[in-house]
Amino acid sequence: MAPPRPRHGPRRRLLRTGAAAAALALLSGCAGAGGTSFGGGDALNVLMVNNPQMVELQKLTAKHFTKETGIKVHFTVLPENDVRDKVSQDFSNQAGQYDIATISNFELPFFAKNGWLHELDGYVAKDPGFDQDDILAPLRESLTAEDGKLYAQPFYGESSFLMYRKDIFQEEGLTMPEQPTWKEVAELAKQTDGSRPGMKGICLRGLPGWGEVIAPLTTVVNTMGGTWFTEDWKPQLTSPEFKKATKFYVDLVRSHGERGAPQSGYAECLNNMTQGKSAMWYDATAGAGSLEASGSPVKGKIGYVPAPVEQTKSSGWLYTWAWGLQKASIKSDDAWKFISWASSKEYEELVGATSGWSNVPAGKRASTYANPEYRAEAGAFADVTEKAISSADPKNPGTQPRPTAGIQFVGVPEFTDLGTRVAQEISAAIAGRQSVDAALATSQKLAEKVAEEYR
């Protein structure tokens, strides 16, 4: 397979002229919608996504980090789509409202190229206790920009895998393959649908958003032989492979997926799985910690296997929520102290001691997977998670050469808008408001506009 084409030409011009900022800075709703807590003075202002591990961090910060350092932290905690929009606004304008924000390996190359992030190599060099070499190599590489500098530290890393109810499968006389295909998963979803009152066969994201429904759908597209663009930037959303994968996904979730699928994202599927409303769930490996947490109704009942495949050996994505330090921040030294603490071995030990080791924001440090306490509690999913992260290949995730790196996304700044608009079309198909063919015909036209900038 030919390697991805170098990023050059129009993309570099876009980054220099600031058009990338316009592509990333989608307007978000009012700041108070998600419970903003904006501080001033010497306090650090942190913007982060409302995933369970971040909520746990918020609870532990004052009692531990602030007590130890004297540094106060004010958090703004918002849903994923809202966080992306607000981070893009604030960092692209260098407004400095937030010192630190959760960014991903998708945004980092563009943010770094445009000078919106403070490089962290200098801080790492002066903080040997942080142990940068312990960070898993795929994450170190994904958070290092083209200039060779490090611009973020991971809070947790993730790939994707299939979670399923072992007890339900046993009751129904079903066996989950060690490496399932999507065809096998569809049949298992049919057989487990209705096995318990109110239980559906599978939960799959249907919520609009490039980081919601598009993420799992694109992994299905990859392993079924499709791609968003050829290596010379020809859109492929109406290709037979892309159509086959999308129809498969839409049909599966409509036939055997959760109720309210067009409004269901990661959080909703996590809740469905926890509450016994789904027999299977294909999503982020990070979800396992919540399923196995103390007090979870399904603790010990879940099995974990690699992401389903068809034409590829693996199909899991690679993703990290990481701490990015805004270049405009006037509190960078204090900000590093927070980042160092929040991504440290010591923080993982704190979570393990206070909330249980299955809740640790893992997927980022080699030492975590060698920790006997972590393995004792997270053994059900630890090895599958580590293998999924280490086997992810952002440069060649499918069967066709492509123009940029990225597994569940296309690595250009315009994808925030393109992916979200395509997601709206796909979600409408899941809702039954239009056909998959109609959704992809519209999406192909949207992709063509992006492709014109890169040919």
Coordinates of C-alpha atoms in Angstrom, one line a residue:
M1 CA 0.0 0.0 0.0
A2 CA 1.4 3.4 -1.0
P3 CA 2.1 5.8 1.9
P4 CA -0.1 8.9 2.4
R5 CA 0.8 11.8 0.3
P6 CA 2.8 14.6 2.0
R7 CA 0.8 17.5 3.3
H8 CA 1.7 20.4 1.1
G9 CA 0.4 23.0 -1.3
P10 CA -3.0 24.4 -0.5
R11 CA -3.0 23.1 3.1
R12 CA 0.1 25.1 3.9
R13 CA -1.4 28.2 2.4
L14 CA -4.6 27.6 4.4
L15 CA -2.6 27.4 7.6
R16 CA -0.6 30.6 6.8
T17 CA -3.6 32.6 5.8
G18 CA -5.7 31.6 8.8
A19 CA -8.4 29.9 6.9
A20 CA -7.9 26.9 9.1
A21 CA -9.0 29.0 12.0
A22 CA -12.2 29.8 10.3
A23 CA -12.8 26.1 9.5
L24 CA -12.2 25.2 13.1
A25 CA -13.9 28.0 14.9
L26 CA -17.5 26.9 14.6
L27 CA -19.8 29.1 16.7
S28 CA -21.1 27.5 19.9
G29 CA -24.1 28.2 22.1
C30 CA -24.2 30.3 25.2
A31 CA -21.4 29.6 27.6
G32 CA -23.7 28.9 30.5
A33 CA -25.4 26.0 28.8
G34 CA -23.0 23.4 30.2
G35 CA -22.5 24.9 33.7
T36 CA -19.6 27.2 33.1
S37 CA -17.5 28.1 36.1
F38 CA -15.2 30.9 35.0
G39 CA -12.7 32.2 37.4
G40 CA -10.3 35.1 37.5
G41 CA -7.2 36.3 39.4
D42 CA -4.5 33.7 39.9
A43 CA -6.9 30.7 39.3
L44 CA -6.3 28.5 36.3
N45 CA -9.2 28.2 33.9
V46 CA -9.6 24.7 32.4
L47 CA -12.1 23.8 29.7
M48 CA -12.8 20.1 29.4
V49 CA -15.2 17.5 28.0
N50 CA -17.8 16.0 30.4
N51 CA -16.7 12.4 30.2
P52 CA -16.8 10.5 33.5
Q53 CA -13.0 10.5 34.0
M54 CA -12.9 14.4 33.6
V55 CA -15.8 14.7 36.1
E56 CA -13.8 12.6 38.6
L57 CA -10.8 14.9 38.0
Q58 CA -12.9 17.9 38.8
K59 CA -13.9 16.4 42.1
L60 CA -10.4 15.5 43.2
T61 CA -8.6 18.7 42.2
A62 CA -9.3 21.1 45.1
K63 CA -8.7 18.4 47.8
H64 CA -5.5 17.3 46.3
F65 CA -3.9 19.5 43.6
T66 CA -4.9 22.8 45.1
K67 CA -4.1 21.7 48.6
E68 CA -0.6 20.6 47.6
T69 CA 0.2 23.6 45.3
G70 CA -2.0 26.4 46.4
I71 CA -3.2 26.8 42.8
K72 CA -6.9 27.2 42.4
V73 CA -8.6 25.7 39.3
H74 CA -11.9 26.8 37.8
F75 CA -13.5 24.3 35.4
T76 CA -15.8 24.7 32.4
V77 CA -17.3 21.2 31.7
L78 CA -19.3 20.8 28.5
P79 CA -20.5 18.0 26.1
E80 CA -18.0 16.9 23.5
N81 CA -19.4 18.9 20.5
D82 CA -19.6 22.1 22.6
V83 CA -16.1 21.7 23.9
R84 CA -14.7 21.4 20.4
D85 CA -16.4 24.6 19.3
K86 CA -15.5 26.6 22.3
V87 CA -11.8 25.5 22.3
S88 CA -11.5 26.4 18.6
Q89 CA -13.0 29.8 19.2
D90 CA -10.8 30.7 22.2
F91 CA -7.6 29.2 21.0
S92 CA -7.8 30.5 17.4
N93 CA -8.5 34.0 18.7
Q94 CA -5.8 33.6 21.4
A95 CA -8.3 35.2 23.7
G96 CA -6.8 33.6 26.8
Q97 CA -10.1 32.9 28.5
Y98 CA -8.9 29.4 29.1
D99 CA -5.4 28.5 30.1
I100 CA -5.8 24.8 29.5
A101 CA -8.3 22.8 27.3
T102 CA -8.9 19.2 26.4
I103 CA -7.9 18.8 22.8
S104 CA -7.4 15.7 20.7
N105 CA -4.8 14.3 18.3
F106 CA -7.1 15.6 15.5
E107 CA -6.8 19.3 16.4
L108 CA -3.2 19.3 17.6
P109 CA -1.4 19.5 14.2
F110 CA -3.5 22.5 13.1
F111 CA -3.3 24.3 16.5
A112 CA 0.4 23.8 16.7
K113 CA 1.0 24.9 13.1
N114 CA -0.9 28.1 13.8
G115 CA 1.0 29.0 17.0
W116 CA -2.0 28.5 19.3
L117 CA -0.3 26.1 21.7
H118 CA 2.6 26.4 24.1
E119 CA 5.2 23.8 23.4
L120 CA 5.9 21.5 26.4
D121 CA 9.3 20.1 25.8
G122 CA 11.0 22.6 28.0
Y123 CA 8.7 21.8 30.9
V124 CA 9.1 18.0 30.4
A125 CA 12.9 18.4 30.5
K126 CA 12.7 20.1 33.9
D127 CA 10.2 17.6 35.3
P128 CA 11.9 14.2 35.2
G129 CA 9.4 12.8 37.6
F130 CA 6.7 13.0 35.0
D131 CA 8.5 10.3 33.1
Q132 CA 7.8 11.1 29.4
D133 CA 9.2 7.9 28.2
D134 CA 6.4 6.0 30.0
I135 CA 3.8 7.6 27.8
L136 CA 2.8 5.0 25.1
A137 CA 4.6 5.7 21.8
P138 CA 1.5 6.1 19.6
L139 CA 0.2 8.8 21.9
R140 CA 3.6 10.6 22.1
E141 CA 3.8 10.6 18.3
S142 CA 0.2 11.8 17.9
L143 CA 0.8 14.8 20.2
T144 CA 4.1 15.8 18.5
A145 CA 3.7 18.3 15.6
E146 CA 5.5 18.4 12.3
D147 CA 8.2 20.6 13.9
G148 CA 9.1 17.8 16.2
K149 CA 7.9 19.5 19.3
L150 CA 5.5 18.2 21.9
Y151 CA 2.3 20.3 22.3
A152 CA 0.0 18.3 24.7
Q153 CA 0.0 15.6 27.3
P154 CA -2.6 12.8 27.3
F155 CA -5.2 12.5 30.0
Y156 CA -6.2 9.2 28.6
G157 CA -5.8 7.3 25.4
E158 CA -8.3 5.1 23.7
S159 CA -9.0 2.9 20.7
S160 CA -12.3 1.2 20.0
F161 CA -13.6 -2.3 20.7
L162 CA -16.7 -4.4 21.1
M163 CA -18.3 -4.8 24.5
Y164 CA -20.9 -7.5 25.1
R165 CA -22.9 -9.1 27.9
K166 CA -21.3 -12.4 28.7
D167 CA -24.3 -13.5 30.8
I168 CA -26.8 -12.8 28.0
F169 CA -24.7 -14.7 25.5
Q170 CA -24.5 -17.7 27.8
E171 CA -28.2 -17.7 28.4
E172 CA -28.9 -17.5 24.7
G173 CA -26.3 -20.2 23.9
L174 CA -24.2 -17.7 21.8
T175 CA -20.4 -17.5 21.5
M176 CA -18.6 -14.3 20.7
P177 CA -15.7 -14.8 18.3
E178 CA -12.2 -13.8 19.5
Q179 CA -12.0 -11.5 16.4
P180 CA -15.6 -10.9 15.2
T181 CA -16.5 -9.7 11.8
W182 CA -19.3 -7.1 11.3
K183 CA -21.4 -9.7 9.6
E184 CA -21.1 -11.9 12.7
V185 CA -21.9 -8.9 15.0
A186 CA -25.1 -8.1 13.0
E187 CA -26.3 -11.7 13.4
L188 CA -25.5 -11.6 17.1
A189 CA -27.4 -8.4 17.5
K190 CA -30.4 -10.0 15.9
Q191 CA -30.2 -13.0 18.2
T192 CA -29.9 -10.9 21.4
D193 CA -32.4 -8.3 20.5
G194 CA -35.2 -8.6 23.0
S195 CA -33.4 -11.3 25.1
R196 CA -34.4 -9.3 28.1
P197 CA -37.4 -6.9 28.5
G198 CA -36.3 -3.6 26.9
M199 CA -32.9 -4.9 25.8
K200 CA -31.7 -4.2 22.2
G201 CA -29.0 -6.1 20.4
I202 CA -26.5 -3.3 20.1
C203 CA -25.8 0.3 20.8
L204 CA -24.1 2.4 18.1
R205 CA -23.7 6.2 18.0
G206 CA -26.3 8.0 15.9
L207 CA -25.8 11.5 17.3
P208 CA -24.7 14.1 14.7
G209 CA -21.1 15.3 15.1
W210 CA -17.8 14.5 13.5
G211 CA -16.7 13.1 16.8
E212 CA -20.0 11.2 17.4
V213 CA -21.6 9.1 14.7
I214 CA -18.8 9.7 12.2
A215 CA -16.1 8.1 14.4
P216 CA -17.5 4.6 14.6
L217 CA -19.0 4.7 11.1
T218 CA -15.7 5.6 9.6
T219 CA -14.0 2.6 11.1
V220 CA -16.7 0.5 9.5
V221 CA -16.0 2.2 6.2
N222 CA -12.3 1.6 6.5
T223 CA -12.6 -2.1 7.2
M224 CA -15.2 -2.6 4.4
G225 CA -12.8 -1.2 1.8
G226 CA -13.9 2.5 1.7
T227 CA -12.3 5.8 2.3
W228 CA -13.5 9.5 2.4
F229 CA -10.9 10.6 -0.2
T230 CA -8.5 8.9 -2.6
E231 CA -4.9 9.8 -2.3
D232 CA -5.4 12.5 -5.0
W233 CA -8.4 14.0 -3.2
K234 CA -11.3 12.5 -5.1
P235 CA -14.3 12.2 -2.7
Q236 CA -15.6 8.6 -2.3
L237 CA -18.8 9.0 -0.3
T238 CA -20.9 7.6 -3.1
S239 CA -18.5 4.7 -4.0
P240 CA -19.8 1.2 -3.6
E241 CA -17.6 0.5 -0.6
F242 CA -18.7 3.7 1.3
K243 CA -22.3 3.0 0.5
K244 CA -22.1 -0.6 1.6
A245 CA -20.6 0.3 4.9
T246 CA -23.0 3.1 5.6
K247 CA -26.1 1.1 4.7
F248 CA -24.8 -1.7 6.9
Y249 CA -24.3 0.7 9.9
V250 CA -27.7 2.4 9.4
D251 CA -29.6 -0.8 8.9
L252 CA -28.0 -2.4 11.9
V253 CA -28.8 0.4 14.3
R254 CA -32.3 0.8 12.9
S255 CA -33.1 -2.9 13.1
H256 CA -31.4 -3.8 16.4
G257 CA -30.0 -0.7 17.9
E258 CA -31.0 1.5 20.8
R259 CA -34.2 3.5 21.0
G260 CA -33.6 7.2 20.2
A261 CA -30.5 6.3 18.2
P262 CA -30.4 9.6 16.3
Q263 CA -29.9 11.4 19.7
S264 CA -27.5 8.8 21.1
G265 CA -23.8 9.4 21.4
Y266 CA -21.1 8.0 23.6
A267 CA -22.7 9.1 26.9
E268 CA -26.1 7.7 26.0
C269 CA -24.7 4.3 24.8
L270 CA -22.6 4.1 28.0
N271 CA -25.8 4.6 30.0
N272 CA -27.7 2.1 28.0
M273 CA -25.0 -0.6 28.5
T274 CA -24.8 0.2 32.2
Q275 CA -28.5 0.0 32.7
G276 CA -28.9 -3.3 30.8
K277 CA -30.6 -1.9 27.8
S278 CA -28.0 -3.2 25.2
A279 CA -26.5 -6.6 24.7
M280 CA -23.5 -5.2 22.8
W281 CA -21.8 -1.8 22.4
Y282 CA -19.1 -0.9 19.8
D283 CA -17.3 2.3 21.0
A284 CA -14.3 3.7 22.8
T285 CA -12.2 1.5 25.0
A286 CA -12.5 4.2 27.7
G287 CA -16.0 3.1 28.3
A288 CA -14.8 -0.1 30.0
G289 CA -13.7 1.7 33.1
S290 CA -17.2 2.9 33.8
L291 CA -18.8 -0.4 33.1
E292 CA -16.4 -2.1 35.6
A293 CA -16.5 0.6 38.2
S294 CA -17.6 -0.2 41.8
G295 CA -21.4 0.0 41.9
S296 CA -21.9 -0.6 38.2
P297 CA -24.9 -2.9 37.7
V298 CA -23.0 -4.7 35.0
K299 CA -19.6 -5.0 36.7
G300 CA -18.1 -8.4 35.9
K301 CA -20.8 -9.2 33.3
I302 CA -19.1 -7.6 30.2
G303 CA -16.7 -9.3 27.7
Y304 CA -14.3 -7.3 25.5
V305 CA -13.1 -8.2 22.0
P306 CA -11.3 -6.3 19.3
A307 CA -13.1 -3.9 16.9
P308 CA -15.1 -5.9 14.3
V309 CA -13.4 -6.3 10.9
E310 CA -14.1 -7.3 7.3
Q311 CA -11.2 -6.7 5.0
T312 CA -8.6 -5.5 7.4
K313 CA -6.7 -7.2 10.3
S314 CA -7.8 -4.5 12.8
S315 CA -10.1 -1.5 12.7
G316 CA -9.9 0.2 16.1
W317 CA -9.4 4.0 16.1
L318 CA -6.7 6.0 17.9
Y319 CA -7.7 8.9 20.0
T320 CA -6.6 10.8 23.0
W321 CA -8.1 13.6 25.1
A322 CA -5.0 15.6 26.0
W323 CA -4.2 18.8 27.9
G324 CA -3.3 21.6 25.6
L325 CA -1.8 24.9 27.0
Q326 CA -2.9 28.0 25.2
K327 CA 0.0 30.1 23.9
A328 CA -1.7 33.3 25.2
S329 CA -1.9 32.0 28.8
I330 CA -0.1 34.2 31.3
K331 CA -0.1 31.3 33.8
S332 CA 1.9 28.8 31.8
D333 CA 4.1 27.7 34.8
D334 CA 1.1 26.9 37.0
A335 CA -0.7 25.4 34.0
W336 CA 2.2 22.9 33.5
K337 CA 2.0 21.9 37.2
F338 CA -1.7 21.1 36.7
I339 CA -1.0 19.2 33.4
S340 CA 1.8 17.3 35.0
W341 CA -0.4 16.3 37.9
A342 CA -3.4 15.4 35.9
S343 CA -1.4 13.1 33.5
S344 CA 0.9 11.6 36.1
K345 CA 1.3 8.2 37.6
E346 CA 0.5 9.7 41.0
Y347 CA -2.9 10.9 39.7
E348 CA -3.7 7.4 38.5
E349 CA -2.8 6.0 41.9
L350 CA -5.0 8.6 43.5
V351 CA -8.0 7.5 41.4
G352 CA -7.2 3.9 42.0
A353 CA -7.2 4.5 45.8
T354 CA -10.4 6.7 45.8
S355 CA -12.6 5.3 43.0
G356 CA -11.1 2.0 42.1
W357 CA -8.5 1.1 39.5
S358 CA -11.0 0.4 36.8
N359 CA -11.8 4.1 36.8
V360 CA -8.2 5.2 36.2
P361 CA -7.8 7.3 33.0
A362 CA -5.7 4.7 31.3
G363 CA -4.5 4.1 27.8
K364 CA -1.5 6.4 28.1
R365 CA 1.2 4.9 30.3
A366 CA 3.1 1.6 29.9
S367 CA 3.4 1.4 33.7
T368 CA -0.3 1.3 34.1
Y369 CA -0.5 -2.0 32.3
A370 CA 2.3 -3.4 34.4
N371 CA 0.6 -2.3 37.7
P372 CA -0.6 -5.4 39.6
E373 CA -3.4 -3.4 41.3
Y374 CA -4.7 -2.1 37.9
R375 CA -4.5 -5.5 36.3
A376 CA -6.3 -7.1 39.3
E377 CA -9.3 -4.8 38.8
A378 CA -9.1 -4.0 35.0
G379 CA -7.9 -7.3 33.8
A380 CA -11.1 -8.0 31.9
F381 CA -10.2 -5.2 29.4
A382 CA -6.6 -4.1 30.0
D383 CA -4.9 -6.4 27.5
V384 CA -7.5 -5.8 24.8
T385 CA -7.2 -2.1 25.2
E386 CA -3.4 -2.0 25.1
K387 CA -3.3 -4.2 22.0
A388 CA -6.0 -2.0 20.3
I389 CA -4.0 1.2 20.9
S390 CA -0.7 -0.3 19.9
S391 CA -2.1 -1.9 16.7
A392 CA -3.9 1.3 15.5
D393 CA -2.4 2.6 12.2
P394 CA -3.5 6.2 11.5
K395 CA -1.5 6.3 8.3
N396 CA -2.9 3.2 6.7
P397 CA -6.2 2.3 8.5
G398 CA -8.0 0.8 5.5
T399 CA -7.5 -0.9 2.2
Q400 CA -6.9 2.2 0.0
P401 CA -4.1 4.8 0.1
R402 CA -5.4 8.2 1.4
P403 CA -4.2 11.7 1.4
T404 CA -3.8 12.3 5.2
A405 CA -3.3 10.4 8.4
G406 CA -6.3 9.6 10.5
I407 CA -8.5 6.5 11.3
Q408 CA -11.9 7.8 12.4
F409 CA -11.3 11.3 10.9
V410 CA -9.7 12.9 7.9
G411 CA -6.7 14.9 9.0
V412 CA -7.5 18.4 7.7
P413 CA -9.1 21.3 9.6
E414 CA -12.1 21.4 7.3
F415 CA -13.2 18.0 8.6
T416 CA -14.8 19.6 11.7
D417 CA -17.4 21.2 9.5
L418 CA -17.5 18.5 6.8
G419 CA -17.8 15.6 9.2
T420 CA -20.5 17.4 11.2
R421 CA -22.6 18.2 8.2
V422 CA -22.2 14.6 6.8
A423 CA -23.1 13.4 10.3
Q424 CA -26.4 15.3 10.1
E425 CA -27.2 13.6 6.9
I426 CA -26.4 10.1 8.3
S427 CA -28.3 10.8 11.5
A428 CA -31.3 11.8 9.4
A429 CA -31.0 8.4 7.6
I430 CA -30.9 6.6 10.9
A431 CA -34.1 8.5 11.9
G432 CA -35.8 7.4 8.7
R433 CA -36.2 10.9 7.3
Q434 CA -34.2 10.1 4.2
S435 CA -32.4 7.2 2.4
V436 CA -28.8 6.4 2.8
D437 CA -28.3 7.1 -1.0
A438 CA -29.8 10.5 -0.5
A439 CA -27.7 11.2 2.5
L440 CA -24.5 10.2 0.7
A441 CA -25.3 12.1 -2.5
T442 CA -25.6 15.3 -0.4
S443 CA -22.4 14.4 1.5
Q444 CA -20.5 13.8 -1.7
K445 CA -21.1 17.3 -2.8
L446 CA -20.0 18.6 0.6
A447 CA -16.8 16.6 0.3
E448 CA -16.1 17.9 -3.2
K449 CA -15.9 21.4 -1.9
V450 CA -13.3 20.4 0.5
A451 CA -11.4 18.4 -2.1
E452 CA -11.2 21.5 -4.4
E453 CA -8.9 23.2 -1.8
Y454 CA -6.3 20.4 -1.9
R455 CA -6.0 19.3 -5.5

